[in-house]
Amino acid sequence: MAAAGSAVGLGNIWKFPYVAGENGGGAFLVVYLLCVLLFGMPLLMTEFMIGKRSGKSAHGAFRALSGNSRWQWLSWLCMLTAFVIMGFYFVVTGWCFNYLVEAVMNSFSGLGTQELTAHFDTIQSSKPRMILFGIVPVLLTAGVLWFDVNKGIERLSKILMPLLLGLMLLMAGVVLMIDGSSAGMRFFFRFDMAQITPRVVMEAMGQCFFSLSIGMGALITYGSYMPKGQNVIATSVQVIVLDTLVALMAGVIIFPAVFAFGFDPAEGPQLVFVVLPAIFEKMTLPWLSSVLFFALLCIAAITSTISLMEVVVAFICEASANNKRPLHRRQAVLITSALVIVLLVTCVFVPEVFNYSDLVSSCVMMPLGALGTAVFVGWILSRKKGKAVQPNESWIKCWSRKFYLFVLRFIVPLAILLIVLNGLGIL
Ligand code: TRP
């Protein structure tokens, strides 16, 4: 559940619809689902396994398993990626908090399509406001790590995740009843081969990494908490199914509404924020449903930011463990929060930094992290430790282990290289 909480977040509800909308809807969806199968499944299993076997987070795990520090750079990459993501992730979480407050105050009731778009721009243009709303989730996340109340949050999200899913189901039902919404379903589900460009493939792969939280060691930490008997494969399947379900549902809510109300599917990062308020207007209890939805969205975002910040905090603690004066967890939380606030302010003031950190983290840094992880386990560890490399103790069937290793050694690294180089126009 904790891993699902890390996976389900703004990536599913905010990023998925907007990236799919920019990249041709149905074509993107098909490539995305293929990426989830091809990269998501083996890499999720691999990260969990690294954590479970070593009992450590990325920094300690690569050293413990390889027996030397040659793979330490990979944990540095993971840590840097977490930073780059946090910069813009907290900005968007700030938007969510801003919309929650506005939902409580009923400020967007009665606004039309154009007014909602203009409303977003107005909020956006107040930089102090954006910074303030961005700092709130940073402090909340830091607070959770400071007081070590992760467990409580996990228990909470066990109740709130199903609630979010239920509410989304209801919203989908309402949206699909609106006249003109079927065009949105066609956009989201119609596969058009001509739409698939190298760029679309790269963005779909990046979205897969981002949404499943893979390629930056976040799930290594979660794997390290797994009890011995836990089934890595079953856990991976559960996380993937839940994460994909939420993303699909977001698409089924957003795109029909986009077409019914006359928005532009390629609107960009503000897409869901301008479309959602229009949907609540059509619901039976508009105030309650919008407040509830934005509250749940904020919580889903926070469970993800916790896992992001944890990557950096665990890195600082493990990397300084051999120093004369190792840093305490709380010191690490302070340092990380301060740096994240600096990044957040930069993202608010320089829109290019916001856009590029999103693209570079998903389409370059996480793929690189995933490539490193696959090579580390597939080529280094499996030679050294032989049979120890299998995600599951009870996984004795030889062919399944061979298949897993084959995918990890050849398919994953080659596909990542090909897709990134092609997507960036280098090939
Ligand atoms: N997966 C999260 C989302 O969809 C974002 C996220 C949280 C993440 N932790 C991560 C992404 C670690 C990559 C790595 O919103």
XYZ file of C-alpha atoms and ligand atoms in Angstrom:
442
model
C 0.000 0.000 0.000
C 2.863 2.374 0.760
C 4.392 1.710 -2.633
C 1.005 2.229 -4.253
C 0.732 5.508 -2.353
C 4.082 6.553 -3.776
C 3.054 5.546 -7.278
C -0.439 7.036 -7.302
C -0.127 10.785 -7.275
C -0.051 13.806 -9.508
C 1.555 11.644 -12.169
C -1.735 9.849 -12.688
C -4.236 12.634 -12.267
C -2.347 15.743 -13.381
C 0.441 14.591 -15.686
C -1.082 11.625 -17.476
C -4.068 13.513 -18.977
C -2.000 16.494 -20.029
C 0.819 14.497 -21.645
C -1.680 12.167 -23.314
C -3.602 15.199 -24.549
C -0.490 16.732 -26.057
C 0.545 13.485 -27.695
C -2.539 12.416 -29.561
C -4.663 10.610 -26.944
C -5.254 7.010 -28.077
C -1.860 6.575 -29.699
C -0.162 7.679 -26.502
C -2.332 5.375 -24.400
C -1.337 2.269 -26.359
C 2.380 3.073 -26.220
C 2.060 3.895 -22.533
C 0.448 0.544 -21.719
C 3.136 -1.277 -23.688
C 5.815 0.595 -21.734
C 4.188 -0.382 -18.444
C 4.435 -4.042 -19.432
C 7.900 -3.842 -20.935
C 9.642 -1.576 -18.399
C 7.282 -1.202 -15.478
C 6.941 -4.826 -14.507
C 10.610 -5.952 -14.629
C 11.988 -2.727 -13.150
C 9.499 -2.583 -10.319
C 10.397 -6.165 -9.407
C 14.086 -5.378 -9.664
C 13.993 -2.304 -7.427
C 11.950 -4.111 -4.780
C 14.350 -7.038 -4.944
C 17.455 -4.857 -4.522
C 15.930 -3.281 -1.435
C 14.661 -6.512 0.019
C 17.949 -8.358 -0.441
C 20.160 -5.586 0.904
C 17.826 -4.162 3.530
C 19.089 -0.720 2.546
C 18.215 2.322 0.483
C 19.825 2.993 -2.884
C 23.143 4.336 -1.637
C 23.846 1.491 0.766
C 22.186 -1.143 -1.393
C 24.416 -0.772 -4.465
C 27.491 -0.939 -2.266
C 26.265 -3.838 -0.139
C 25.257 -5.975 -3.116
C 28.250 -5.284 -5.362
C 30.775 -5.339 -2.534
C 32.497 -2.204 -3.836
C 31.710 1.438 -4.426
C 31.919 1.367 -8.204
C 28.137 1.647 -8.522
C 27.805 4.522 -6.127
C 27.254 6.992 -8.976
C 23.882 5.390 -9.568
C 22.666 6.432 -6.135
C 23.937 9.964 -6.785
C 21.899 10.001 -9.964
C 18.824 8.780 -8.054
C 19.286 11.508 -5.463
C 19.708 14.221 -8.097
C 16.633 13.003 -9.975
C 14.569 13.194 -6.793
C 15.651 16.833 -6.413
C 14.811 17.754 -9.971
C 11.371 16.153 -9.646
C 10.643 17.763 -6.298
C 11.217 21.255 -7.705
C 8.252 21.126 -10.055
C 6.236 18.508 -8.143
C 5.890 20.843 -5.192
C 4.817 23.672 -7.498
C 1.994 21.519 -8.844
C 1.115 20.251 -5.357
C 0.882 23.938 -4.478
C -1.657 24.394 -7.286
C -3.677 21.561 -5.727
C -3.636 23.232 -2.313
C -4.575 26.522 -3.932
C -7.539 24.884 -5.658
C -8.549 23.147 -2.439
C -8.750 26.500 -0.654
C -10.690 27.965 -3.553
C -13.039 24.993 -3.616
C -13.754 25.558 0.070
C -14.463 29.231 -0.651
C -16.579 28.285 -3.665
C -14.586 30.667 -5.872
C -14.968 28.988 -9.222
C -18.641 28.205 -9.226
C -20.410 29.599 -12.274
C -17.235 30.245 -14.285
C -17.331 29.284 -17.974
C -14.682 27.607 -20.112
C -12.763 30.775 -20.942
C -13.080 32.197 -17.457
C -11.674 29.030 -15.912
C -8.636 29.234 -18.172
C -8.223 32.919 -17.345
C -8.645 32.101 -13.653
C -5.705 29.717 -13.751
C -3.561 32.368 -15.432
C -4.472 34.898 -12.754
C -3.441 32.550 -9.953
C -0.313 31.715 -11.863
C 0.690 35.344 -12.237
C 0.865 35.886 -8.490
C 4.326 34.526 -7.734
C 4.258 35.096 -3.952
C 0.996 33.177 -3.801
C 2.448 30.277 -5.807
C 5.494 30.150 -3.576
C 3.410 30.258 -0.425
C 1.170 27.437 -1.614
C 4.214 25.448 -2.691
C 5.903 25.802 0.665
C 2.901 24.402 2.559
C 3.292 20.861 1.129
C 7.089 21.051 1.590
C 6.546 21.721 5.288
C 3.886 19.015 5.557
C 6.163 16.459 3.892
C 9.123 17.509 6.025
C 6.871 17.247 9.088
C 5.896 13.676 8.263
C 9.562 12.695 7.874
C 10.638 14.724 10.925
C 8.140 13.107 13.290
C 8.488 9.754 11.563
C 4.753 9.328 11.158
C 4.970 7.528 7.800
C 3.132 4.564 9.257
C 0.157 6.682 10.242
C 0.007 8.225 6.787
C 0.069 4.780 5.220
C -2.794 3.617 7.364
C -4.682 6.768 6.460
C -4.107 6.264 2.749
C -5.513 2.757 2.973
C -8.872 4.379 3.599
C -8.422 7.439 1.421
C -7.166 5.736 -1.754
C -10.372 3.718 -2.219
C -12.342 6.866 -1.441
C -10.498 8.708 -4.220
C -11.153 5.837 -6.613
C -14.856 5.816 -5.684
C -15.180 9.545 -6.205
C -13.411 9.317 -9.557
C -15.778 6.564 -10.633
C -18.705 8.799 -9.760
C -17.176 11.701 -11.675
C -16.619 9.511 -14.723
C -20.290 8.525 -14.594
C -21.395 12.165 -14.455
C -19.031 13.273 -17.228
C -20.104 10.527 -19.603
C -23.718 11.681 -19.335
C -22.900 15.158 -20.644
C -23.754 15.882 -24.291
C -20.742 15.799 -26.582
C -18.583 13.772 -24.233
C -18.299 10.814 -26.610
C -15.808 12.745 -28.750
C -13.494 12.651 -25.750
C -13.789 8.884 -25.443
C -12.950 8.578 -29.116
C -9.916 10.808 -28.653
C -8.692 8.812 -25.662
C -9.336 5.322 -27.001
C -8.938 5.561 -30.747
C -5.599 4.239 -31.866
C -4.076 6.049 -34.802
C -0.765 4.641 -35.936
C 0.124 7.854 -37.770
C 0.209 9.732 -34.456
C 3.078 7.654 -33.098
C 6.277 9.650 -33.426
C 9.618 9.079 -31.678
C 8.712 11.938 -29.373
C 5.398 10.304 -28.398
C 7.196 7.044 -27.589
C 9.764 8.852 -25.458
C 7.122 10.800 -23.543
C 5.078 7.638 -22.971
C 8.106 5.837 -21.576
C 8.965 8.812 -19.389
C 5.409 8.936 -18.099
C 5.604 5.228 -17.259
C 8.746 5.751 -15.165
C 7.346 8.825 -13.499
C 3.972 7.335 -12.698
C 5.326 4.085 -11.284
C 8.096 5.889 -9.343
C 10.811 3.785 -10.977
C 14.309 4.599 -12.180
C 15.440 6.518 -9.142
C 15.714 4.076 -6.306
C 12.587 5.207 -4.468
C 11.208 1.683 -4.432
C 14.522 0.226 -3.281
C 13.830 1.907 0.042
C 10.319 0.437 0.111
C 11.717 -2.991 -0.751
C 14.081 -2.741 2.192
C 11.065 -2.598 4.541
C 9.461 -5.719 3.065
C 9.121 -8.691 5.367
C 10.932 -11.847 4.252
C 7.882 -13.740 3.110
C 6.423 -10.961 0.988
C 5.922 -11.830 -2.644
C 7.742 -9.275 -4.807
C 5.994 -10.272 -8.005
C 2.492 -10.086 -6.569
C 3.273 -6.727 -4.959
C 4.570 -5.363 -8.261
C 1.462 -6.501 -10.105
C -0.786 -4.876 -7.510
C 1.048 -1.560 -7.676
C 0.952 -1.565 -11.468
C -2.724 -2.429 -11.706
C -3.743 0.220 -9.190
C -1.552 2.901 -10.732
C -2.742 2.186 -14.272
C -6.354 2.091 -13.171
C -6.139 5.558 -11.631
C -4.449 6.971 -14.742
C -7.075 5.438 -17.045
C -9.847 6.769 -14.875
C -8.322 10.241 -14.974
C -8.328 10.040 -18.771
C -11.938 8.874 -18.834
C -12.916 11.834 -16.673
C -10.842 14.562 -18.285
C -11.102 13.948 -22.042
C -14.882 13.609 -22.351
C -15.163 16.818 -20.309
C -12.540 18.541 -22.472
C -14.594 17.897 -25.598
C -17.998 18.473 -24.040
C -17.026 21.883 -22.645
C -14.847 22.972 -25.548
C -11.411 22.958 -23.926
C -8.232 22.110 -25.827
C -6.805 18.643 -25.028
C -3.304 19.951 -25.749
C -3.713 22.758 -23.225
C -0.575 21.750 -21.309
C 0.181 21.424 -17.587
C -2.869 23.441 -16.554
C -5.272 21.037 -18.311
C -6.832 19.260 -15.334
C -6.946 22.423 -13.250
C -9.109 24.252 -15.750
C -11.278 21.239 -16.639
C -12.031 19.811 -13.178
C -13.958 22.801 -11.776
C -16.239 22.652 -14.837
C -17.009 19.012 -14.031
C -17.978 19.686 -10.419
C -20.586 22.176 -11.642
C -22.417 19.252 -13.217
C -22.422 17.111 -10.088
C -25.294 16.900 -7.635
C -23.270 18.269 -4.741
C -20.783 20.567 -6.445
C -19.252 22.127 -3.342
C -18.840 18.874 -1.446
C -17.500 16.912 -4.391
C -14.948 19.568 -5.352
C -13.696 20.014 -1.784
C -13.485 16.251 -1.304
C -11.716 15.710 -4.612
C -9.081 18.390 -4.123
C -8.501 17.268 -0.540
C -7.907 13.698 -1.722
C -5.698 14.949 -4.546
C -3.574 16.889 -2.048
C -3.204 13.779 0.095
C -2.306 11.626 -2.922
C 0.328 14.215 -3.821
C 1.742 14.247 -0.289
C 2.118 10.455 -0.147
C 4.211 10.804 -3.305
C 6.300 13.738 -2.082
C 7.050 11.752 1.065
C 8.637 9.017 -1.042
C 10.535 11.574 -3.111
C 11.967 13.388 -0.115
C 12.723 10.081 1.572
C 15.086 9.232 -1.305
C 17.209 12.290 -0.549
C 17.000 11.969 3.235
C 17.984 8.295 3.150
C 20.810 9.161 0.758
C 22.218 11.849 3.043
C 22.021 9.550 6.078
C 23.588 6.553 4.371
C 26.245 8.579 2.537
C 27.353 10.309 5.711
C 27.227 7.162 7.866
C 30.986 6.631 7.647
C 31.874 10.264 8.316
C 33.320 11.390 11.604
C 30.047 13.099 12.378
C 27.252 11.334 10.529
C 24.170 13.441 9.852
C 20.998 12.664 11.728
C 17.727 12.066 9.953
C 16.302 15.328 11.186
C 19.323 17.283 9.990
C 18.929 15.615 6.609
C 15.245 16.603 6.543
C 16.165 20.236 7.246
C 18.867 20.389 4.583
C 16.629 18.739 1.994
C 13.641 20.998 2.689
C 15.769 24.139 2.438
C 17.201 23.063 -0.912
C 13.779 22.041 -2.197
C 12.356 25.458 -1.331
C 15.149 27.096 -3.335
C 14.277 24.874 -6.302
C 10.591 25.568 -5.919
C 11.175 29.325 -6.015
C 13.321 28.907 -9.131
C 10.576 26.884 -10.825
C 7.989 29.542 -10.021
C 10.109 32.417 -11.319
C 11.597 30.714 -14.374
C 8.952 28.767 -16.323
C 11.673 27.178 -18.482
C 13.139 25.509 -15.407
C 9.699 24.136 -14.572
C 9.176 22.729 -18.081
C 12.652 21.334 -18.492
C 12.890 19.703 -15.092
C 9.702 17.799 -15.895
C 10.985 16.669 -19.293
C 14.608 16.001 -18.317
C 13.724 14.011 -15.198
C 11.165 11.773 -16.918
C 12.774 11.373 -20.314
C 16.493 11.390 -19.495
C 17.324 10.970 -15.806
C 14.860 8.235 -14.837
C 15.525 6.218 -17.997
C 19.233 6.501 -17.228
C 18.647 5.369 -13.640
C 16.575 2.458 -14.903
C 19.251 1.552 -17.441
C 21.884 1.549 -14.691
C 19.713 -0.573 -12.417
C 18.994 -3.100 -15.174
C 22.664 -3.407 -16.104
C 23.684 -3.626 -12.449
C 21.344 -6.495 -11.690
C 21.343 -8.161 -15.102
C 25.059 -8.106 -15.823
C 26.946 -7.533 -12.584
C 24.916 -9.005 -9.794
C 23.560 -12.022 -11.618
C 27.103 -13.111 -12.530
C 28.391 -12.588 -9.031
C 25.572 -13.994 -7.013
C 24.148 -16.374 -9.547
C 20.922 -17.814 -8.264
C 20.488 -15.091 -5.682
C 19.124 -12.916 -8.444
C 15.521 -13.849 -8.515
C 12.810 -11.594 -7.303
C 11.044 -14.331 -5.445
C 12.295 -17.061 -3.136
C 9.696 -19.491 -4.331
C 10.437 -18.714 -7.931
C 12.142 -21.966 -8.765
C 11.004 -22.509 -12.296
C 14.132 -22.003 -14.278
C 12.559 -20.609 -17.407
C 10.865 -17.736 -15.620
C 14.150 -16.655 -14.057
C 15.853 -16.947 -17.410
C 13.129 -14.921 -19.068
C 13.380 -12.237 -16.397
C 17.148 -12.020 -16.790
C 16.890 -11.912 -20.562
C 14.471 -8.997 -20.414
C 16.645 -7.195 -17.881
C 19.902 -7.768 -19.734
C 18.919 -7.094 -23.305
C 15.406 -5.846 -23.879
C 15.197 -3.143 -21.204
C 18.596 -1.466 -21.767
C 18.408 -1.572 -25.554
C 14.835 -0.323 -25.670
C 15.622 2.544 -23.293
C 18.654 3.630 -25.300
C 16.790 3.399 -28.573
C 13.747 5.289 -27.352
C 15.663 8.112 -25.651
C 18.178 8.650 -28.461
C 15.428 8.506 -31.041
C 13.121 10.754 -29.037
C 15.821 13.383 -28.645
C 16.539 13.211 -32.364
C 20.094 11.907 -31.896
C 19.601 8.704 -33.889
N 4.782 8.334 -9.036
C 4.413 9.584 -8.466
C 3.230 10.128 -9.221
O 2.735 9.504 -10.097
C 5.554 10.554 -8.429
C 6.680 10.023 -7.634
C 6.709 9.834 -6.328
C 7.882 9.530 -8.111
N 7.876 9.264 -5.954
C 8.606 9.084 -7.012
C 8.396 9.422 -9.367
C 9.825 8.530 -7.167
C 9.629 8.860 -9.531
C 10.335 8.397 -8.444
O 2.775 11.200 -8.946
